[in-house]
Amino acid sequence: MHPWNSTVGSASLKLMLKLLARLFQRRILIEDSMKSKVASLLTVLMALPPPDPQFVLRGTSAPVHTLHFSCGGPEPDIPLLFSGSENGFIHVWNLKTHRVDTALDGHGRKSVYCVETMGGKDRLLSQGRDQRICLWDLAEGRTSVTDSVFTEHMGFCRCSLLKVAQGRWLMAMAARSLEEVQILELPSKTSVCTLKPEVGAKLGMPMCLKLWQLSCGSQPVLLAGYEDGSVVLWNVSMGKALSQLSCHQEPVMSLDFDSEKAKGISGSSEKVLSIWCLNEQQNLQVYKTHELVNAGISDITIRPDKKILATAGWDHRIRIFSWKKLKPLAVLDYHTATVHCVSFSDHSSPWDRLLAAGSKDQRISVWSIYAQT
């Protein structure tokens, strides 16, 4: 049994090794023979191969482009994973049976690249290459699209959702015009504003979006990654850019943000992760960079407890880092093609802290890594 997995036996072993590592690293006065034993034990730990997935989901019949967990709510004993595929289907996976409960078809067989629940597993939002964002009602076994928004955007920029009140959401999406981002209120579909860069900015298309707010009721803010490699912070209420930072030489493929630490991370087709922060004057600043072994990041996600993050790589691998220091923790090597997406579960339950990854190889790997951190 691998010591990285979340089991009772491995948790004890991992705690022991962590204590030994601290003793060794801090050079506490111990016998030379004990130092040698500690060093040997740590060497063995580092030599252990990465764990296998806890289980693998097969049957999408197409590359997987987006994943979203729903492990809580009124029926926490039925944990679900939603996946969106290149063939236009959304699969609802029962994580107890490892089988598909429902297959949803609402995007004209065009690739689905964003799936999110809205306040529970019965209300679903999906976005596809048919230029539509669909709202679904899945209560009582229904599989119907109740409403949709025509985006007119031809790229792969995923929309971003933010709950602002009970039953009210803000949605940011790439607009028809090349550099613009539109903000709508759902479910009314009322236009809140359109975010337009200054004339001559030459940011290119928005590639990834992240709506957030410091606390419930505070002003909503948007982080947008653009084709020119920039990340821009927008004040949604004022409809103006607050700060702009050049993070990459290539388009920003994915980003995530930790509002508690005011720190974010982004990846591109380069061999570099860019970590940046937001100071008290609302200015974005480069915090540090991390060079990767292989180029190309499809997706980045910070776990909800803000302790680790995962990246989806073009080199077929999933990489796990500590979020505090961006220390590499693990390289998960299972898939045989590009990993398109990664997603963490987000509820205190027996299904807490799972990691799912979707790949071009048509498989979804589900992992239990550092569940006790």
XYZ file of C-alpha atoms in Angstrom:
373
model
C 0.000 0.000 0.000
C 1.476 3.302 -1.060
C 2.288 5.813 1.706
C 0.850 8.731 -0.281
C -2.672 7.348 -0.244
C -5.216 8.258 2.405
C -5.295 5.072 4.474
C -4.920 4.588 8.226
C -1.694 2.581 7.932
C -0.080 4.909 5.431
C -1.054 7.987 7.448
C 0.932 6.678 10.416
C 3.922 5.899 8.195
C 3.778 9.292 6.575
C 3.633 11.053 9.960
C 6.651 9.084 11.167
C 8.622 9.930 8.031
C 7.684 13.591 8.317
C 8.988 13.711 11.898
C 12.175 11.935 10.890
C 12.673 14.355 8.022
C 12.312 17.337 10.344
C 14.851 15.900 12.764
C 17.264 15.272 9.951
C 16.792 18.607 8.194
C 17.139 20.655 11.388
C 20.289 18.728 12.350
C 19.085 17.947 15.840
C 21.851 16.255 17.862
C 21.401 12.528 17.336
C 23.855 9.701 17.007
C 25.689 9.386 13.700
C 24.304 5.890 13.273
C 20.751 7.193 13.683
C 21.426 9.941 11.133
C 22.483 7.279 8.673
C 19.300 5.282 9.273
C 17.118 8.353 8.874
C 18.873 9.238 5.622
C 18.390 5.704 4.326
C 14.705 5.742 5.204
C 14.182 9.058 3.438
C 16.010 7.733 0.380
C 13.646 4.751 0.281
C 10.640 7.069 0.508
C 11.871 9.247 -2.351
C 12.528 6.158 -4.474
C 8.963 4.893 -4.158
C 7.062 5.125 -7.436
C 3.969 7.360 -7.630
C 0.716 5.663 -6.645
C -1.788 4.294 -9.109
C -5.203 5.959 -9.500
C -7.776 4.923 -6.934
C -9.963 4.031 -9.909
C -10.360 4.876 -13.592
C -13.580 5.830 -15.402
C -13.937 4.652 -18.995
C -16.719 4.962 -21.515
C -16.771 8.576 -22.723
C -15.770 7.427 -26.236
C -14.061 10.793 -26.726
C -11.373 13.015 -25.182
C -12.419 14.552 -21.841
C -12.153 18.353 -21.626
C -13.779 19.303 -18.310
C -14.583 17.788 -14.904
C -16.604 18.903 -11.893
C -17.304 17.115 -8.587
C -20.585 17.204 -6.676
C -20.058 15.225 -3.464
C -22.270 17.133 -1.023
C -25.771 18.542 -0.820
C -28.974 16.829 0.384
C -27.760 13.386 -0.749
C -24.085 13.193 0.224
C -24.177 9.394 -0.033
C -24.374 9.660 -3.844
C -21.143 11.398 -4.877
C -21.108 12.500 -8.514
C -18.530 13.570 -11.045
C -19.635 15.495 -14.151
C -17.481 15.240 -17.273
C -17.701 17.042 -20.612
C -16.356 15.360 -23.753
C -15.295 16.234 -27.260
C -18.284 14.349 -28.721
C -20.708 16.793 -27.059
C -21.875 14.548 -24.210
C -21.945 15.344 -20.520
C -21.594 12.200 -18.412
C -22.836 12.047 -14.825
C -20.638 9.485 -13.044
C -21.738 7.723 -9.862
C -18.538 7.476 -7.828
C -19.902 4.570 -5.803
C -20.550 2.329 -8.788
C -17.920 3.926 -11.084
C -20.544 3.944 -13.814
C -22.476 6.566 -15.766
C -25.860 7.374 -14.241
C -26.909 9.742 -17.018
C -25.562 10.950 -20.372
C -26.721 14.441 -21.361
C -26.779 15.593 -24.978
C -27.403 19.313 -25.444
C -24.570 20.756 -27.516
C -25.226 19.307 -30.962
C -22.339 16.821 -30.641
C -19.884 19.738 -30.352
C -17.140 19.593 -27.711
C -18.137 20.450 -24.120
C -15.338 22.297 -22.303
C -16.982 23.658 -19.135
C -19.377 22.047 -16.638
C -20.404 23.570 -13.276
C -23.169 22.908 -10.747
C -25.186 25.846 -9.432
C -26.111 25.414 -5.782
C -26.612 21.640 -5.959
C -26.275 18.697 -8.285
C -29.717 19.242 -9.866
C -28.839 22.574 -11.470
C -26.106 22.385 -14.064
C -24.357 24.794 -16.419
C -22.427 23.585 -19.468
C -20.532 25.339 -22.240
C -19.756 23.927 -25.670
C -18.200 24.584 -29.044
C -21.705 25.141 -30.424
C -21.313 28.662 -28.940
C -23.963 27.974 -26.312
C -23.961 27.977 -22.524
C -26.783 25.712 -21.362
C -28.642 25.616 -18.059
C -29.988 22.191 -17.070
C -32.664 20.959 -14.660
C -31.746 17.450 -13.488
C -34.238 17.160 -10.600
C -36.428 14.041 -10.446
C -34.542 12.396 -13.288
C -35.044 15.197 -15.803
C -32.434 15.684 -18.508
C -33.656 18.867 -20.105
C -32.013 22.161 -21.043
C -34.145 24.868 -19.445
C -32.360 27.907 -20.885
C -29.289 28.859 -22.884
C -27.052 31.809 -23.710
C -25.575 32.275 -27.186
C -21.960 33.409 -26.708
C -20.872 34.148 -30.309
C -17.314 33.343 -29.168
C -15.325 30.882 -31.269
C -12.500 30.103 -28.808
C -12.114 27.713 -25.879
C -12.356 30.249 -23.031
C -14.366 28.694 -20.195
C -16.953 30.881 -18.510
C -16.632 31.616 -14.778
C -19.423 31.560 -12.179
C -19.734 33.460 -8.895
C -22.647 33.117 -6.469
C -23.585 36.611 -5.239
C -26.865 35.841 -3.432
C -29.289 32.991 -2.934
C -30.410 31.970 -6.404
C -28.323 34.716 -8.083
C -25.078 34.237 -9.960
C -22.695 36.324 -12.001
C -21.237 34.715 -15.109
C -18.206 36.005 -17.012
C -17.765 34.835 -20.606
C -15.706 35.776 -23.641
C -17.748 38.049 -25.897
C -18.076 38.209 -29.665
C -15.631 41.072 -30.025
C -12.033 39.871 -29.960
C -10.804 41.242 -26.612
C -14.063 41.717 -24.687
C -15.516 39.893 -21.677
C -19.234 40.049 -20.954
C -20.704 39.783 -17.440
C -24.272 38.473 -17.105
C -26.510 37.880 -14.126
C -28.178 34.463 -13.953
C -30.827 33.179 -14.184
C -32.246 36.450 -15.590
C -29.465 36.719 -18.245
C -29.359 40.472 -17.554
C -26.211 42.133 -18.889
C -24.184 43.685 -16.060
C -21.298 45.114 -18.100
C -18.852 44.489 -20.922
C -15.172 44.714 -20.045
C -13.225 46.353 -22.870
C -9.436 46.872 -22.826
C -8.136 50.331 -23.614
C -7.665 51.225 -27.258
C -4.312 49.937 -28.466
C -3.853 47.472 -25.582
C -3.515 44.512 -28.005
C -4.254 41.828 -25.391
C -5.753 39.435 -27.908
C -8.567 37.038 -26.993
C -9.407 36.203 -23.374
C -8.218 32.635 -22.761
C -9.283 31.974 -19.138
C -11.448 33.737 -16.541
C -11.819 33.704 -12.749
C -14.588 35.656 -10.960
C -14.076 36.121 -7.210
C -14.832 38.345 -4.240
C -13.107 38.804 -0.895
C -16.265 38.115 1.097
C -19.986 37.682 0.581
C -21.422 41.070 -0.395
C -18.100 42.611 -1.427
C -17.492 43.936 -4.911
C -16.995 41.214 -7.537
C -13.623 41.141 -9.279
C -12.470 39.314 -12.413
C -9.057 37.945 -13.295
C -8.629 37.329 -17.018
C -5.728 35.677 -18.829
C -5.175 36.844 -22.418
C -3.635 35.697 -25.672
C -0.611 38.005 -25.302
C 0.386 36.355 -21.988
C -1.052 39.056 -19.726
C -3.256 38.687 -16.659
C -5.628 41.603 -16.047
C -7.566 42.415 -12.865
C -10.991 43.960 -13.566
C -13.392 45.768 -11.242
C -16.733 44.390 -12.450
C -18.895 47.097 -10.816
C -16.866 49.905 -12.380
C -16.202 48.044 -15.628
C -12.539 49.073 -15.630
C -9.132 47.421 -15.460
C -7.325 47.860 -12.132
C -4.012 46.248 -12.987
C -2.224 44.370 -15.769
C 0.743 42.014 -15.505
C 2.745 40.291 -18.235
C 3.107 36.718 -16.936
C 4.001 34.669 -20.029
C 5.447 34.986 -23.516
C 2.616 32.777 -24.821
C -1.189 32.793 -24.295
C -2.330 32.129 -20.728
C -3.938 28.682 -20.915
C -5.218 28.467 -17.332
C -5.153 30.328 -14.022
C -6.433 30.011 -10.475
C -6.505 32.453 -7.562
C -6.436 32.209 -3.773
C -8.367 35.202 -2.448
C -7.326 34.496 1.167
C -3.619 34.821 0.350
C -4.224 37.279 -2.550
C -2.005 35.052 -4.673
C -2.578 33.389 -8.036
C -0.909 31.046 -10.495
C -1.000 30.693 -14.277
C 0.365 28.391 -16.965
C 0.845 28.492 -20.724
C 2.474 26.477 -23.496
C 5.847 27.404 -21.970
C 7.906 25.437 -19.443
C 7.102 27.949 -16.695
C 4.442 28.382 -14.006
C 3.992 32.039 -13.033
C 2.975 32.866 -9.469
C 1.764 36.386 -8.845
C 0.204 38.342 -5.997
C -2.127 41.269 -5.456
C -0.859 44.037 -3.180
C -2.919 46.409 -1.047
C -3.053 48.936 -3.897
C -4.774 46.304 -6.093
C -1.698 45.940 -8.299
C -0.622 42.571 -9.676
C 3.030 41.692 -9.083
C 5.199 38.709 -10.027
C 5.822 36.663 -6.882
C 7.998 33.903 -8.326
C 8.265 31.509 -11.248
C 8.760 27.756 -11.389
C 10.413 26.031 -14.320
C 8.840 22.776 -15.479
C 10.540 19.740 -16.962
C 8.230 19.711 -19.997
C 6.316 22.502 -21.678
C 2.538 22.908 -21.835
C -0.106 23.337 -19.111
C -3.763 22.765 -20.009
C -5.315 23.371 -16.603
C -4.427 24.483 -13.060
C -6.524 24.135 -9.926
C -5.828 24.945 -6.268
C -7.443 22.526 -3.804
C -10.211 24.225 -1.756
C -8.210 23.930 1.489
C -5.424 25.949 -0.236
C -2.706 23.434 0.680
C -1.865 21.824 -2.653
C -2.494 22.428 -6.348
C -2.578 20.244 -9.444
C -1.588 20.918 -13.046
C -2.676 19.104 -16.209
C 0.233 18.663 -18.606
C 0.664 18.287 -22.333
C 3.300 15.673 -21.420
C 0.484 13.325 -20.224
C 1.311 13.934 -16.549
C -0.429 15.421 -13.531
C 1.846 17.370 -11.207
C 1.127 18.084 -7.545
C 2.699 21.058 -5.735
C 2.416 22.529 -2.265
C 0.671 25.865 -2.632
C 2.552 27.663 0.144
C 6.035 27.268 -1.383
C 5.234 25.662 -4.746
C 7.356 22.690 -3.753
C 6.945 19.740 -6.175
C 5.296 16.854 -4.317
C 4.391 14.236 -6.918
C 4.246 13.452 -10.621
C 1.289 11.205 -11.486
C 2.052 9.279 -14.651
C -0.933 7.276 -15.862
C -2.386 8.826 -19.020
C -1.106 8.141 -22.535
C -2.057 11.503 -24.059
C -2.466 15.167 -23.094
C -4.226 15.753 -19.775
C -6.863 18.397 -20.491
C -8.367 19.062 -17.056
C -7.983 18.508 -13.314
C -10.566 18.957 -10.550
C -10.642 18.517 -6.756
C -13.650 17.410 -4.706
C -14.815 19.946 -2.154
C -16.789 18.473 0.756
C -16.096 16.945 4.146
C -17.263 13.429 3.469
C -15.750 10.009 2.780
C -15.230 11.422 -0.746
C -13.330 14.466 0.469
C -10.198 15.593 -1.372
C -10.297 13.377 -4.396
C -8.503 14.536 -7.530
C -9.855 13.738 -10.993
C -8.034 14.194 -14.295
C -9.482 13.984 -17.813
C -7.385 13.223 -20.863
C -7.289 13.055 -24.619
C -6.929 9.268 -24.149
C -10.685 9.197 -23.277
C -10.095 8.155 -19.659
C -10.721 9.843 -16.316
C -8.312 8.965 -13.518
C -9.425 9.510 -9.903
C -6.769 9.805 -7.199
C -6.577 10.083 -3.423
C -3.361 12.037 -2.851
C -2.266 13.815 0.341
C -5.772 13.527 1.723
C -4.530 14.058 5.295
C -2.612 17.297 4.619
